[in-house]
Amino acid sequence: ENAFVNCSSLTNVELGNSVTTIGDCAFEGCSSLTEITLPNSLTTIGSFAFYGCSELDSVDIPPTVTEIGMRAFRDSKIYEDQHGIVYAGNWVVDCKNDVPGDCVIKDGTVGIASYTFSHDNVAGTEIEPPFTNLVIPNSVLYIGAEAFYYTDWEPGHATFSPIKTIVIGESVKSIGSHAF
């Protein structure tokens, strides 16, 4: 965790084949990072791992990755260059509030990162799913913790998820805690 935080001169990283985890905030604020090579030994990318990497515009997520933490690519070029559902490689890693109508995850997507579509008014997060129907294709294997968690507390009452219909493909291997 926090291994290379704010290393603003770091431009290129190649991780060795023994690396299995990129910790939380590992490369946060590496504003000059343009390229990172992730090894096939990698299984986990932590929360905020590449947060604020404003020059990072693409990344190949190896097929060995089974978990990506919340906001791992927020405020990177990957995030800034997309609208609606934000993809990093074949993973959904974030969402902006401009997802129209039904939410359909594109076929070929392998995973949905933790907290991608979450909304918790108490915690002050800003994502509010404008959709009521959700389609997750058969290609999705992993759904992260609180990926679709929704709660809006007001004094005296709570509003819960507006999602009415969820279609989940048959290939899902894991669904994180409080995912829905």
Short mmCIF file of N, CA and C in Angstrom, two decimals:
data_model
loop_
_atom_site.label_atom_id
_atom_site.label_comp_id
_atom_site.label_asym_id
_atom_site.label_seq_id
_atom_site.Cartn_x
_atom_site.Cartn_y
_atom_site.Cartn_z
N GLU A 1 0.83 -1.18 0.00
CA GLU A 1 0.00 0.00 0.00
C GLU A 1 0.87 1.25 0.00
N ASN A 2 0.42 2.25 -0.77
CA ASN A 2 1.09 3.55 -0.82
C ASN A 2 2.54 3.49 -1.29
N ALA A 3 2.94 2.44 -1.96
CA ALA A 3 4.34 2.22 -2.31
C ALA A 3 4.96 3.34 -3.14
N PHE A 4 4.25 3.85 -4.13
CA PHE A 4 4.80 4.88 -5.02
C PHE A 4 3.93 6.13 -5.05
N VAL A 5 3.20 6.41 -3.99
CA VAL A 5 2.30 7.55 -3.94
C VAL A 5 3.03 8.83 -4.33
N ASN A 6 2.43 9.57 -5.25
CA ASN A 6 2.91 10.88 -5.69
C ASN A 6 4.32 10.88 -6.27
N CYS A 7 4.74 9.76 -6.85
CA CYS A 7 6.02 9.75 -7.58
C CYS A 7 5.74 10.39 -8.94
N SER A 8 5.73 11.70 -8.97
CA SER A 8 5.27 12.44 -10.14
C SER A 8 6.19 12.34 -11.35
N SER A 9 7.41 11.85 -11.20
CA SER A 9 8.32 11.68 -12.33
C SER A 9 8.29 10.27 -12.91
N LEU A 10 7.61 9.36 -12.25
CA LEU A 10 7.53 7.97 -12.72
C LEU A 10 6.69 7.90 -13.99
N THR A 11 7.26 7.36 -15.08
CA THR A 11 6.55 7.32 -16.36
C THR A 11 6.19 5.91 -16.82
N ASN A 12 6.98 4.93 -16.42
CA ASN A 12 6.80 3.57 -16.93
C ASN A 12 7.09 2.57 -15.82
N VAL A 13 6.24 1.54 -15.70
CA VAL A 13 6.44 0.51 -14.68
C VAL A 13 6.23 -0.85 -15.32
N GLU A 14 7.15 -1.76 -15.06
CA GLU A 14 7.00 -3.14 -15.47
C GLU A 14 7.15 -4.00 -14.23
N LEU A 15 6.06 -4.67 -13.85
CA LEU A 15 6.06 -5.49 -12.64
C LEU A 15 6.49 -6.92 -12.97
N GLY A 16 7.30 -7.51 -12.10
CA GLY A 16 7.79 -8.87 -12.30
C GLY A 16 6.70 -9.91 -12.10
N ASN A 17 6.96 -11.12 -12.59
CA ASN A 17 5.99 -12.21 -12.55
C ASN A 17 5.71 -12.77 -11.17
N SER A 18 6.39 -12.29 -10.15
CA SER A 18 6.10 -12.76 -8.79
C SER A 18 5.07 -11.87 -8.08
N VAL A 19 4.70 -10.75 -8.68
CA VAL A 19 3.76 -9.82 -8.06
C VAL A 19 2.34 -10.36 -8.21
N THR A 20 1.66 -10.52 -7.07
CA THR A 20 0.28 -11.02 -7.09
C THR A 20 -0.73 -9.94 -6.71
N THR A 21 -0.28 -8.90 -6.01
CA THR A 21 -1.19 -7.86 -5.53
C THR A 21 -0.57 -6.49 -5.71
N ILE A 22 -1.39 -5.56 -6.20
CA ILE A 22 -1.03 -4.15 -6.17
C ILE A 22 -1.86 -3.57 -5.04
N GLY A 23 -1.22 -3.07 -4.01
CA GLY A 23 -1.92 -2.61 -2.81
C GLY A 23 -2.70 -1.32 -3.02
N ASP A 24 -3.53 -1.01 -2.05
CA ASP A 24 -4.32 0.22 -2.06
C ASP A 24 -3.39 1.42 -2.24
N CYS A 25 -3.79 2.33 -3.10
CA CYS A 25 -3.08 3.60 -3.32
C CYS A 25 -1.64 3.43 -3.80
N ALA A 26 -1.27 2.28 -4.32
CA ALA A 26 0.12 1.99 -4.66
C ALA A 26 0.74 3.01 -5.60
N PHE A 27 0.02 3.43 -6.62
CA PHE A 27 0.54 4.38 -7.60
C PHE A 27 -0.28 5.67 -7.62
N GLU A 28 -1.03 5.92 -6.57
CA GLU A 28 -1.88 7.11 -6.51
C GLU A 28 -1.06 8.37 -6.72
N GLY A 29 -1.56 9.24 -7.60
CA GLY A 29 -0.91 10.53 -7.83
C GLY A 29 0.35 10.48 -8.68
N CYS A 30 0.62 9.36 -9.32
CA CYS A 30 1.77 9.27 -10.23
C CYS A 30 1.35 9.93 -11.55
N SER A 31 1.38 11.24 -11.56
CA SER A 31 0.79 12.04 -12.63
C SER A 31 1.49 11.93 -13.98
N SER A 32 2.69 11.38 -14.04
CA SER A 32 3.40 11.21 -15.31
C SER A 32 3.36 9.77 -15.82
N LEU A 33 2.76 8.87 -15.05
CA LEU A 33 2.71 7.46 -15.44
C LEU A 33 1.87 7.29 -16.70
N THR A 34 2.50 6.80 -17.77
CA THR A 34 1.78 6.59 -19.03
C THR A 34 1.65 5.12 -19.39
N GLU A 35 2.48 4.28 -18.79
CA GLU A 35 2.46 2.87 -19.16
C GLU A 35 2.79 1.99 -17.97
N ILE A 36 2.00 0.92 -17.82
CA ILE A 36 2.30 -0.08 -16.78
C ILE A 36 2.03 -1.45 -17.38
N THR A 37 2.97 -2.36 -17.15
CA THR A 37 2.82 -3.74 -17.61
C THR A 37 2.50 -4.60 -16.40
N LEU A 38 1.31 -5.20 -16.43
CA LEU A 38 0.86 -6.03 -15.32
C LEU A 38 1.15 -7.50 -15.64
N PRO A 39 1.74 -8.23 -14.69
CA PRO A 39 2.12 -9.62 -14.94
C PRO A 39 0.93 -10.58 -14.85
N ASN A 40 1.07 -11.73 -15.46
CA ASN A 40 0.02 -12.77 -15.40
C ASN A 40 -0.10 -13.42 -14.03
N SER A 41 0.78 -13.07 -13.11
CA SER A 41 0.67 -13.57 -11.74
C SER A 41 -0.27 -12.71 -10.89
N LEU A 42 -0.64 -11.54 -11.40
CA LEU A 42 -1.44 -10.58 -10.64
C LEU A 42 -2.87 -11.09 -10.44
N THR A 43 -3.36 -11.02 -9.19
CA THR A 43 -4.74 -11.42 -8.89
C THR A 43 -5.58 -10.28 -8.35
N THR A 44 -4.96 -9.26 -7.74
CA THR A 44 -5.71 -8.21 -7.07
C THR A 44 -5.10 -6.83 -7.34
N ILE A 45 -5.98 -5.88 -7.67
CA ILE A 45 -5.59 -4.49 -7.79
C ILE A 45 -6.36 -3.75 -6.70
N GLY A 46 -5.67 -3.11 -5.80
CA GLY A 46 -6.29 -2.48 -4.64
C GLY A 46 -7.05 -1.20 -4.95
N SER A 47 -7.82 -0.76 -3.97
CA SER A 47 -8.57 0.49 -4.08
C SER A 47 -7.63 1.66 -4.30
N PHE A 48 -8.03 2.56 -5.19
CA PHE A 48 -7.29 3.78 -5.49
C PHE A 48 -5.88 3.52 -6.01
N ALA A 49 -5.60 2.31 -6.50
CA ALA A 49 -4.25 1.92 -6.92
C ALA A 49 -3.65 2.87 -7.94
N PHE A 50 -4.45 3.34 -8.89
CA PHE A 50 -3.96 4.25 -9.94
C PHE A 50 -4.73 5.57 -9.93
N TYR A 51 -5.31 5.90 -8.81
CA TYR A 51 -6.09 7.13 -8.65
C TYR A 51 -5.20 8.34 -8.94
N GLY A 52 -5.66 9.21 -9.80
CA GLY A 52 -4.91 10.43 -10.08
C GLY A 52 -3.74 10.24 -11.03
N CYS A 53 -3.65 9.10 -11.70
CA CYS A 53 -2.60 8.89 -12.71
C CYS A 53 -3.11 9.52 -14.01
N SER A 54 -3.01 10.83 -14.07
CA SER A 54 -3.69 11.61 -15.11
C SER A 54 -3.21 11.36 -16.53
N GLU A 55 -2.09 10.70 -16.72
CA GLU A 55 -1.60 10.39 -18.07
C GLU A 55 -1.80 8.92 -18.45
N LEU A 56 -2.28 8.10 -17.55
CA LEU A 56 -2.49 6.67 -17.82
C LEU A 56 -3.79 6.51 -18.61
N ASP A 57 -3.66 6.16 -19.91
CA ASP A 57 -4.85 6.10 -20.75
C ASP A 57 -5.30 4.69 -21.14
N SER A 58 -4.52 3.69 -20.80
CA SER A 58 -4.94 2.31 -21.05
C SER A 58 -4.12 1.35 -20.19
N VAL A 59 -4.69 0.18 -19.98
CA VAL A 59 -4.01 -0.86 -19.22
C VAL A 59 -4.60 -2.20 -19.63
N ASP A 60 -3.74 -3.19 -19.80
CA ASP A 60 -4.20 -4.55 -20.07
C ASP A 60 -4.29 -5.28 -18.74
N ILE A 61 -5.51 -5.67 -18.39
CA ILE A 61 -5.73 -6.41 -17.14
C ILE A 61 -5.55 -7.90 -17.46
N PRO A 62 -4.58 -8.56 -16.81
CA PRO A 62 -4.36 -9.99 -17.10
C PRO A 62 -5.56 -10.84 -16.68
N PRO A 63 -5.76 -11.98 -17.32
CA PRO A 63 -6.90 -12.85 -17.01
C PRO A 63 -6.85 -13.45 -15.62
N THR A 64 -5.74 -13.32 -14.92
CA THR A 64 -5.59 -13.86 -13.57
C THR A 64 -6.20 -12.96 -12.51
N VAL A 65 -6.52 -11.70 -12.86
CA VAL A 65 -7.08 -10.75 -11.90
C VAL A 65 -8.52 -11.14 -11.57
N THR A 66 -8.81 -11.27 -10.27
CA THR A 66 -10.14 -11.65 -9.80
C THR A 66 -10.80 -10.56 -8.96
N GLU A 67 -10.05 -9.47 -8.68
CA GLU A 67 -10.59 -8.42 -7.83
C GLU A 67 -9.92 -7.09 -8.14
N ILE A 68 -10.75 -6.07 -8.31
CA ILE A 68 -10.25 -4.70 -8.44
C ILE A 68 -11.01 -3.86 -7.42
N GLY A 69 -10.26 -3.14 -6.60
CA GLY A 69 -10.85 -2.33 -5.54
C GLY A 69 -11.50 -1.06 -6.06
N MET A 70 -12.16 -0.37 -5.15
CA MET A 70 -12.91 0.82 -5.53
C MET A 70 -12.03 1.94 -6.04
N ARG A 71 -12.57 2.60 -7.06
CA ARG A 71 -11.98 3.80 -7.65
C ARG A 71 -10.51 3.62 -8.03
N ALA A 72 -10.14 2.41 -8.43
CA ALA A 72 -8.75 2.10 -8.75
C ALA A 72 -8.19 2.97 -9.87
N PHE A 73 -9.05 3.41 -10.80
CA PHE A 73 -8.57 4.21 -11.93
C PHE A 73 -9.23 5.59 -11.98
N ARG A 74 -9.85 6.02 -10.89
CA ARG A 74 -10.51 7.34 -10.85
C ARG A 74 -9.48 8.43 -11.09
N ASP A 75 -9.87 9.44 -11.82
CA ASP A 75 -9.04 10.60 -12.16
C ASP A 75 -7.78 10.24 -12.94
N SER A 76 -7.82 9.10 -13.61
CA SER A 76 -6.78 8.77 -14.58
C SER A 76 -7.31 9.15 -15.95
N LYS A 77 -6.47 9.09 -16.97
CA LYS A 77 -6.94 9.37 -18.33
C LYS A 77 -7.96 8.32 -18.77
N ILE A 78 -7.81 7.09 -18.28
CA ILE A 78 -8.78 6.03 -18.55
C ILE A 78 -10.17 6.50 -18.13
N TYR A 79 -10.27 7.07 -16.95
CA TYR A 79 -11.54 7.56 -16.41
C TYR A 79 -12.02 8.80 -17.16
N GLU A 80 -11.14 9.76 -17.34
CA GLU A 80 -11.52 11.03 -17.94
C GLU A 80 -11.96 10.90 -19.40
N ASP A 81 -11.42 9.95 -20.14
CA ASP A 81 -11.72 9.81 -21.57
C ASP A 81 -13.01 9.06 -21.87
N GLN A 82 -13.72 8.57 -20.85
CA GLN A 82 -14.92 7.78 -21.08
C GLN A 82 -16.14 8.45 -20.45
N HIS A 83 -17.32 8.06 -20.94
CA HIS A 83 -18.59 8.54 -20.39
C HIS A 83 -19.39 7.34 -19.92
N GLY A 84 -20.29 7.55 -18.98
CA GLY A 84 -21.15 6.45 -18.51
C GLY A 84 -20.35 5.39 -17.79
N ILE A 85 -20.40 4.19 -18.29
CA ILE A 85 -19.66 3.07 -17.70
C ILE A 85 -18.20 3.17 -18.12
N VAL A 86 -17.29 3.08 -17.17
CA VAL A 86 -15.86 3.23 -17.43
C VAL A 86 -15.19 1.85 -17.39
N TYR A 87 -14.50 1.51 -18.47
CA TYR A 87 -13.81 0.23 -18.60
C TYR A 87 -12.30 0.44 -18.56
N ALA A 88 -11.61 -0.48 -17.89
CA ALA A 88 -10.15 -0.58 -17.97
C ALA A 88 -9.91 -2.00 -18.46
N GLY A 89 -9.42 -2.11 -19.66
CA GLY A 89 -9.31 -3.44 -20.26
C GLY A 89 -10.69 -4.07 -20.34
N ASN A 90 -10.81 -5.29 -19.85
CA ASN A 90 -12.10 -6.00 -19.89
C ASN A 90 -12.82 -5.98 -18.54
N TRP A 91 -12.57 -4.96 -17.75
CA TRP A 91 -13.23 -4.77 -16.44
C TRP A 91 -14.01 -3.46 -16.43
N VAL A 92 -15.16 -3.46 -15.79
CA VAL A 92 -15.86 -2.22 -15.47
C VAL A 92 -15.24 -1.74 -14.16
N VAL A 93 -14.70 -0.51 -14.17
CA VAL A 93 -13.98 -0.04 -13.00
C VAL A 93 -14.60 1.20 -12.35
N ASP A 94 -15.55 1.83 -13.03
CA ASP A 94 -16.15 3.03 -12.48
C ASP A 94 -17.38 3.37 -13.29
N CYS A 95 -18.09 4.39 -12.83
CA CYS A 95 -19.30 4.82 -13.51
C CYS A 95 -19.47 6.31 -13.28
N LYS A 96 -19.88 6.98 -14.33
CA LYS A 96 -20.23 8.39 -14.22
C LYS A 96 -21.76 8.46 -14.25
N ASN A 97 -22.32 9.54 -13.83
CA ASN A 97 -23.77 9.64 -13.69
C ASN A 97 -24.53 9.75 -15.01
N ASP A 98 -23.89 9.50 -16.12
CA ASP A 98 -24.58 9.63 -17.39
C ASP A 98 -24.85 8.28 -18.07
N VAL A 99 -25.23 7.26 -17.27
CA VAL A 99 -25.63 5.97 -17.83
C VAL A 99 -27.12 6.09 -18.15
N PRO A 100 -27.46 6.08 -19.46
CA PRO A 100 -28.87 6.27 -19.82
C PRO A 100 -29.68 4.99 -19.72
N GLY A 101 -30.94 5.11 -19.31
CA GLY A 101 -31.88 3.98 -19.33
C GLY A 101 -31.37 2.74 -18.65
N ASP A 102 -31.54 1.61 -19.33
CA ASP A 102 -31.08 0.34 -18.80
C ASP A 102 -29.55 0.30 -18.77
N CYS A 103 -29.00 -0.37 -17.78
CA CYS A 103 -27.56 -0.54 -17.67
C CYS A 103 -27.20 -1.91 -18.24
N VAL A 104 -26.53 -1.92 -19.36
CA VAL A 104 -26.13 -3.16 -20.00
C VAL A 104 -24.60 -3.18 -20.05
N ILE A 105 -24.02 -4.11 -19.33
CA ILE A 105 -22.57 -4.28 -19.34
C ILE A 105 -22.21 -4.97 -20.64
N LYS A 106 -21.19 -4.48 -21.34
CA LYS A 106 -20.88 -5.03 -22.66
C LYS A 106 -20.32 -6.45 -22.56
N ASP A 107 -20.70 -7.26 -23.55
CA ASP A 107 -20.23 -8.64 -23.62
C ASP A 107 -18.71 -8.65 -23.74
N GLY A 108 -18.07 -9.59 -23.10
CA GLY A 108 -16.61 -9.67 -23.07
C GLY A 108 -16.03 -9.12 -21.78
N THR A 109 -16.86 -8.44 -20.99
CA THR A 109 -16.43 -7.92 -19.70
C THR A 109 -16.22 -9.08 -18.74
N VAL A 110 -15.10 -9.09 -18.04
CA VAL A 110 -14.75 -10.17 -17.13
C VAL A 110 -15.17 -9.87 -15.69
N GLY A 111 -15.08 -8.60 -15.28
CA GLY A 111 -15.38 -8.28 -13.90
C GLY A 111 -15.92 -6.88 -13.72
N ILE A 112 -16.57 -6.69 -12.58
CA ILE A 112 -17.09 -5.39 -12.17
C ILE A 112 -16.42 -5.06 -10.84
N ALA A 113 -15.63 -4.00 -10.84
CA ALA A 113 -14.85 -3.64 -9.66
C ALA A 113 -15.73 -3.25 -8.47
N SER A 114 -15.18 -3.35 -7.30
CA SER A 114 -15.88 -2.96 -6.07
C SER A 114 -16.34 -1.50 -6.15
N TYR A 115 -17.54 -1.24 -5.66
CA TYR A 115 -18.11 0.10 -5.53
C TYR A 115 -18.38 0.80 -6.87
N THR A 116 -18.34 0.09 -7.98
CA THR A 116 -18.48 0.73 -9.29
C THR A 116 -19.74 1.57 -9.43
N PHE A 117 -20.88 1.03 -9.06
CA PHE A 117 -22.15 1.74 -9.20
C PHE A 117 -22.76 2.09 -7.85
N SER A 118 -21.96 2.09 -6.79
CA SER A 118 -22.51 2.26 -5.45
C SER A 118 -22.94 3.70 -5.18
N HIS A 119 -23.90 3.83 -4.30
CA HIS A 119 -24.38 5.14 -3.85
C HIS A 119 -24.71 5.01 -2.37
N ASP A 120 -24.10 5.81 -1.57
CA ASP A 120 -24.37 5.82 -0.14
C ASP A 120 -24.37 7.26 0.31
N ASN A 121 -25.56 7.82 0.45
CA ASN A 121 -25.70 9.22 0.81
C ASN A 121 -25.07 9.53 2.16
N VAL A 122 -25.08 8.55 3.07
CA VAL A 122 -24.48 8.76 4.39
C VAL A 122 -22.98 8.97 4.27
N ALA A 123 -22.34 8.14 3.41
CA ALA A 123 -20.90 8.24 3.24
C ALA A 123 -20.51 9.35 2.26
N GLY A 124 -21.48 9.93 1.58
CA GLY A 124 -21.20 11.05 0.69
C GLY A 124 -20.70 10.67 -0.69
N THR A 125 -20.87 9.42 -1.13
CA THR A 125 -20.46 9.08 -2.49
C THR A 125 -21.45 9.65 -3.48
N GLU A 126 -20.98 9.89 -4.70
CA GLU A 126 -21.79 10.63 -5.64
C GLU A 126 -22.51 9.81 -6.70
N ILE A 127 -22.21 8.54 -6.85
CA ILE A 127 -22.83 7.74 -7.91
C ILE A 127 -24.26 7.41 -7.53
N GLU A 128 -25.16 7.76 -8.39
CA GLU A 128 -26.56 7.44 -8.17
C GLU A 128 -27.10 6.75 -9.42
N PRO A 129 -27.28 5.44 -9.38
CA PRO A 129 -27.71 4.74 -10.58
C PRO A 129 -29.03 5.29 -11.12
N PRO A 130 -29.00 5.80 -12.36
CA PRO A 130 -30.23 6.30 -12.96
C PRO A 130 -31.03 5.20 -13.64
N PHE A 131 -30.53 3.98 -13.56
CA PHE A 131 -31.17 2.87 -14.25
C PHE A 131 -31.97 2.00 -13.29
N THR A 132 -32.97 1.31 -13.83
CA THR A 132 -33.78 0.40 -13.01
C THR A 132 -33.61 -1.04 -13.45
N ASN A 133 -33.00 -1.26 -14.61
CA ASN A 133 -32.78 -2.61 -15.12
C ASN A 133 -31.29 -2.80 -15.38
N LEU A 134 -30.79 -3.95 -15.02
CA LEU A 134 -29.37 -4.24 -15.11
C LEU A 134 -29.18 -5.58 -15.81
N VAL A 135 -28.32 -5.60 -16.83
CA VAL A 135 -28.00 -6.84 -17.54
C VAL A 135 -26.50 -7.07 -17.46
N ILE A 136 -26.14 -8.21 -16.87
CA ILE A 136 -24.74 -8.61 -16.72
C ILE A 136 -24.53 -9.84 -17.60
N PRO A 137 -23.67 -9.75 -18.63
CA PRO A 137 -23.52 -10.84 -19.59
C PRO A 137 -22.81 -12.07 -19.02
N ASN A 138 -22.91 -13.17 -19.75
CA ASN A 138 -22.28 -14.43 -19.34
C ASN A 138 -20.76 -14.32 -19.21
N SER A 139 -20.14 -13.36 -19.85
CA SER A 139 -18.68 -13.23 -19.78
C SER A 139 -18.20 -12.77 -18.41
N VAL A 140 -19.08 -12.14 -17.61
CA VAL A 140 -18.67 -11.63 -16.29
C VAL A 140 -18.46 -12.78 -15.31
N LEU A 141 -17.28 -12.81 -14.71
CA LEU A 141 -16.92 -13.84 -13.74
C LEU A 141 -16.92 -13.32 -12.31
N TYR A 142 -16.63 -12.02 -12.15
CA TYR A 142 -16.42 -11.46 -10.81
C TYR A 142 -17.21 -10.16 -10.64
N ILE A 143 -17.94 -10.07 -9.52
CA ILE A 143 -18.65 -8.85 -9.15
C ILE A 143 -18.12 -8.45 -7.78
N GLY A 144 -17.54 -7.27 -7.69
CA GLY A 144 -16.88 -6.82 -6.47
C GLY A 144 -17.82 -6.42 -5.35
N ALA A 145 -17.25 -6.22 -4.19
CA ALA A 145 -17.99 -5.81 -3.00
C ALA A 145 -18.69 -4.47 -3.25
N GLU A 146 -19.92 -4.39 -2.83
CA GLU A 146 -20.74 -3.19 -2.92
C GLU A 146 -20.78 -2.59 -4.33
N ALA A 147 -20.62 -3.43 -5.36
CA ALA A 147 -20.61 -2.96 -6.75
C ALA A 147 -21.87 -2.19 -7.11
N PHE A 148 -23.03 -2.62 -6.60
CA PHE A 148 -24.30 -1.96 -6.91
C PHE A 148 -25.02 -1.52 -5.63
N TYR A 149 -24.30 -1.39 -4.56
CA TYR A 149 -24.89 -1.04 -3.27
C TYR A 149 -25.51 0.35 -3.35
N TYR A 150 -26.71 0.49 -2.82
CA TYR A 150 -27.42 1.77 -2.88
C TYR A 150 -28.18 1.99 -1.59
N THR A 151 -27.92 3.12 -0.96
CA THR A 151 -28.67 3.51 0.23
C THR A 151 -28.71 5.03 0.28
N ASP A 152 -29.84 5.56 0.58
CA ASP A 152 -30.00 7.00 0.70
C ASP A 152 -30.78 7.27 1.97
N TRP A 153 -30.08 7.63 3.02
CA TRP A 153 -30.70 7.85 4.33
C TRP A 153 -31.11 9.30 4.50
N GLU A 154 -32.30 9.49 4.91
CA GLU A 154 -32.78 10.81 5.31
C GLU A 154 -33.41 10.63 6.67
N PRO A 155 -33.45 11.68 7.47
CA PRO A 155 -34.04 11.53 8.80
C PRO A 155 -35.44 10.92 8.72
N GLY A 156 -35.61 9.81 9.40
CA GLY A 156 -36.92 9.16 9.46
C GLY A 156 -37.18 8.10 8.42
N HIS A 157 -36.37 8.04 7.34
CA HIS A 157 -36.60 6.99 6.35
C HIS A 157 -35.37 6.77 5.46
N ALA A 158 -35.35 5.61 4.84
CA ALA A 158 -34.26 5.25 3.93
C ALA A 158 -34.84 4.85 2.59
N THR A 159 -34.13 5.20 1.53
CA THR A 159 -34.49 4.78 0.19
C THR A 159 -33.45 3.78 -0.26
N PHE A 160 -33.90 2.69 -0.83
CA PHE A 160 -32.97 1.66 -1.26
C PHE A 160 -32.91 1.59 -2.78
N SER A 161 -32.12 0.72 -3.29
CA SER A 161 -31.80 0.63 -4.72
C SER A 161 -33.03 0.75 -5.63
N PRO A 162 -32.89 1.57 -6.68
CA PRO A 162 -33.97 1.69 -7.66
C PRO A 162 -33.97 0.55 -8.67
N ILE A 163 -32.98 -0.34 -8.59
CA ILE A 163 -32.90 -1.44 -9.55
C ILE A 163 -34.04 -2.41 -9.30
N LYS A 164 -34.83 -2.67 -10.35
CA LYS A 164 -35.98 -3.55 -10.25
C LYS A 164 -35.73 -4.91 -10.88
N THR A 165 -34.91 -4.94 -11.92
CA THR A 165 -34.64 -6.19 -12.63
C THR A 165 -33.14 -6.36 -12.78
N ILE A 166 -32.65 -7.54 -12.41
CA ILE A 166 -31.24 -7.87 -12.58
C ILE A 166 -31.16 -9.20 -13.31
N VAL A 167 -30.41 -9.20 -14.41
CA VAL A 167 -30.15 -10.44 -15.14
C VAL A 167 -28.65 -10.69 -15.03
N ILE A 168 -28.28 -11.77 -14.37
CA ILE A 168 -26.88 -12.12 -14.17
C ILE A 168 -26.57 -13.37 -14.97
N GLY A 169 -25.50 -13.30 -15.76
CA GLY A 169 -25.07 -14.44 -16.55
C GLY A 169 -24.72 -15.64 -15.68
N GLU A 170 -24.69 -16.79 -16.29
CA GLU A 170 -24.47 -18.05 -15.57
C GLU A 170 -23.02 -18.31 -15.20
N SER A 171 -22.09 -17.51 -15.70
CA SER A 171 -20.67 -17.78 -15.49
C SER A 171 -20.08 -17.15 -14.23
N VAL A 172 -20.84 -16.33 -13.52
CA VAL A 172 -20.31 -15.61 -12.36
C VAL A 172 -19.75 -16.59 -11.32
N LYS A 173 -18.49 -16.38 -10.94
CA LYS A 173 -17.82 -17.24 -9.96
C LYS A 173 -17.89 -16.66 -8.55
N SER A 174 -17.88 -15.31 -8.45
CA SER A 174 -17.93 -14.72 -7.12
C SER A 174 -18.67 -13.38 -7.16
N ILE A 175 -19.40 -13.13 -6.08
CA ILE A 175 -20.10 -11.88 -5.88
C ILE A 175 -19.68 -11.39 -4.49
N GLY A 176 -19.11 -10.19 -4.44
CA GLY A 176 -18.59 -9.64 -3.19
C GLY A 176 -19.70 -9.27 -2.20
N SER A 177 -19.28 -9.01 -0.97
CA SER A 177 -20.23 -8.67 0.09
C SER A 177 -21.00 -7.39 -0.25
N HIS A 178 -22.27 -7.37 0.12
CA HIS A 178 -23.15 -6.22 -0.09
C HIS A 178 -23.17 -5.74 -1.53
N ALA A 179 -22.96 -6.63 -2.49
CA ALA A 179 -22.87 -6.26 -3.90
C ALA A 179 -24.14 -5.56 -4.38
N PHE A 180 -25.29 -6.01 -3.88
CA PHE A 180 -26.56 -5.42 -4.29
C PHE A 180 -27.30 -4.87 -3.08
#
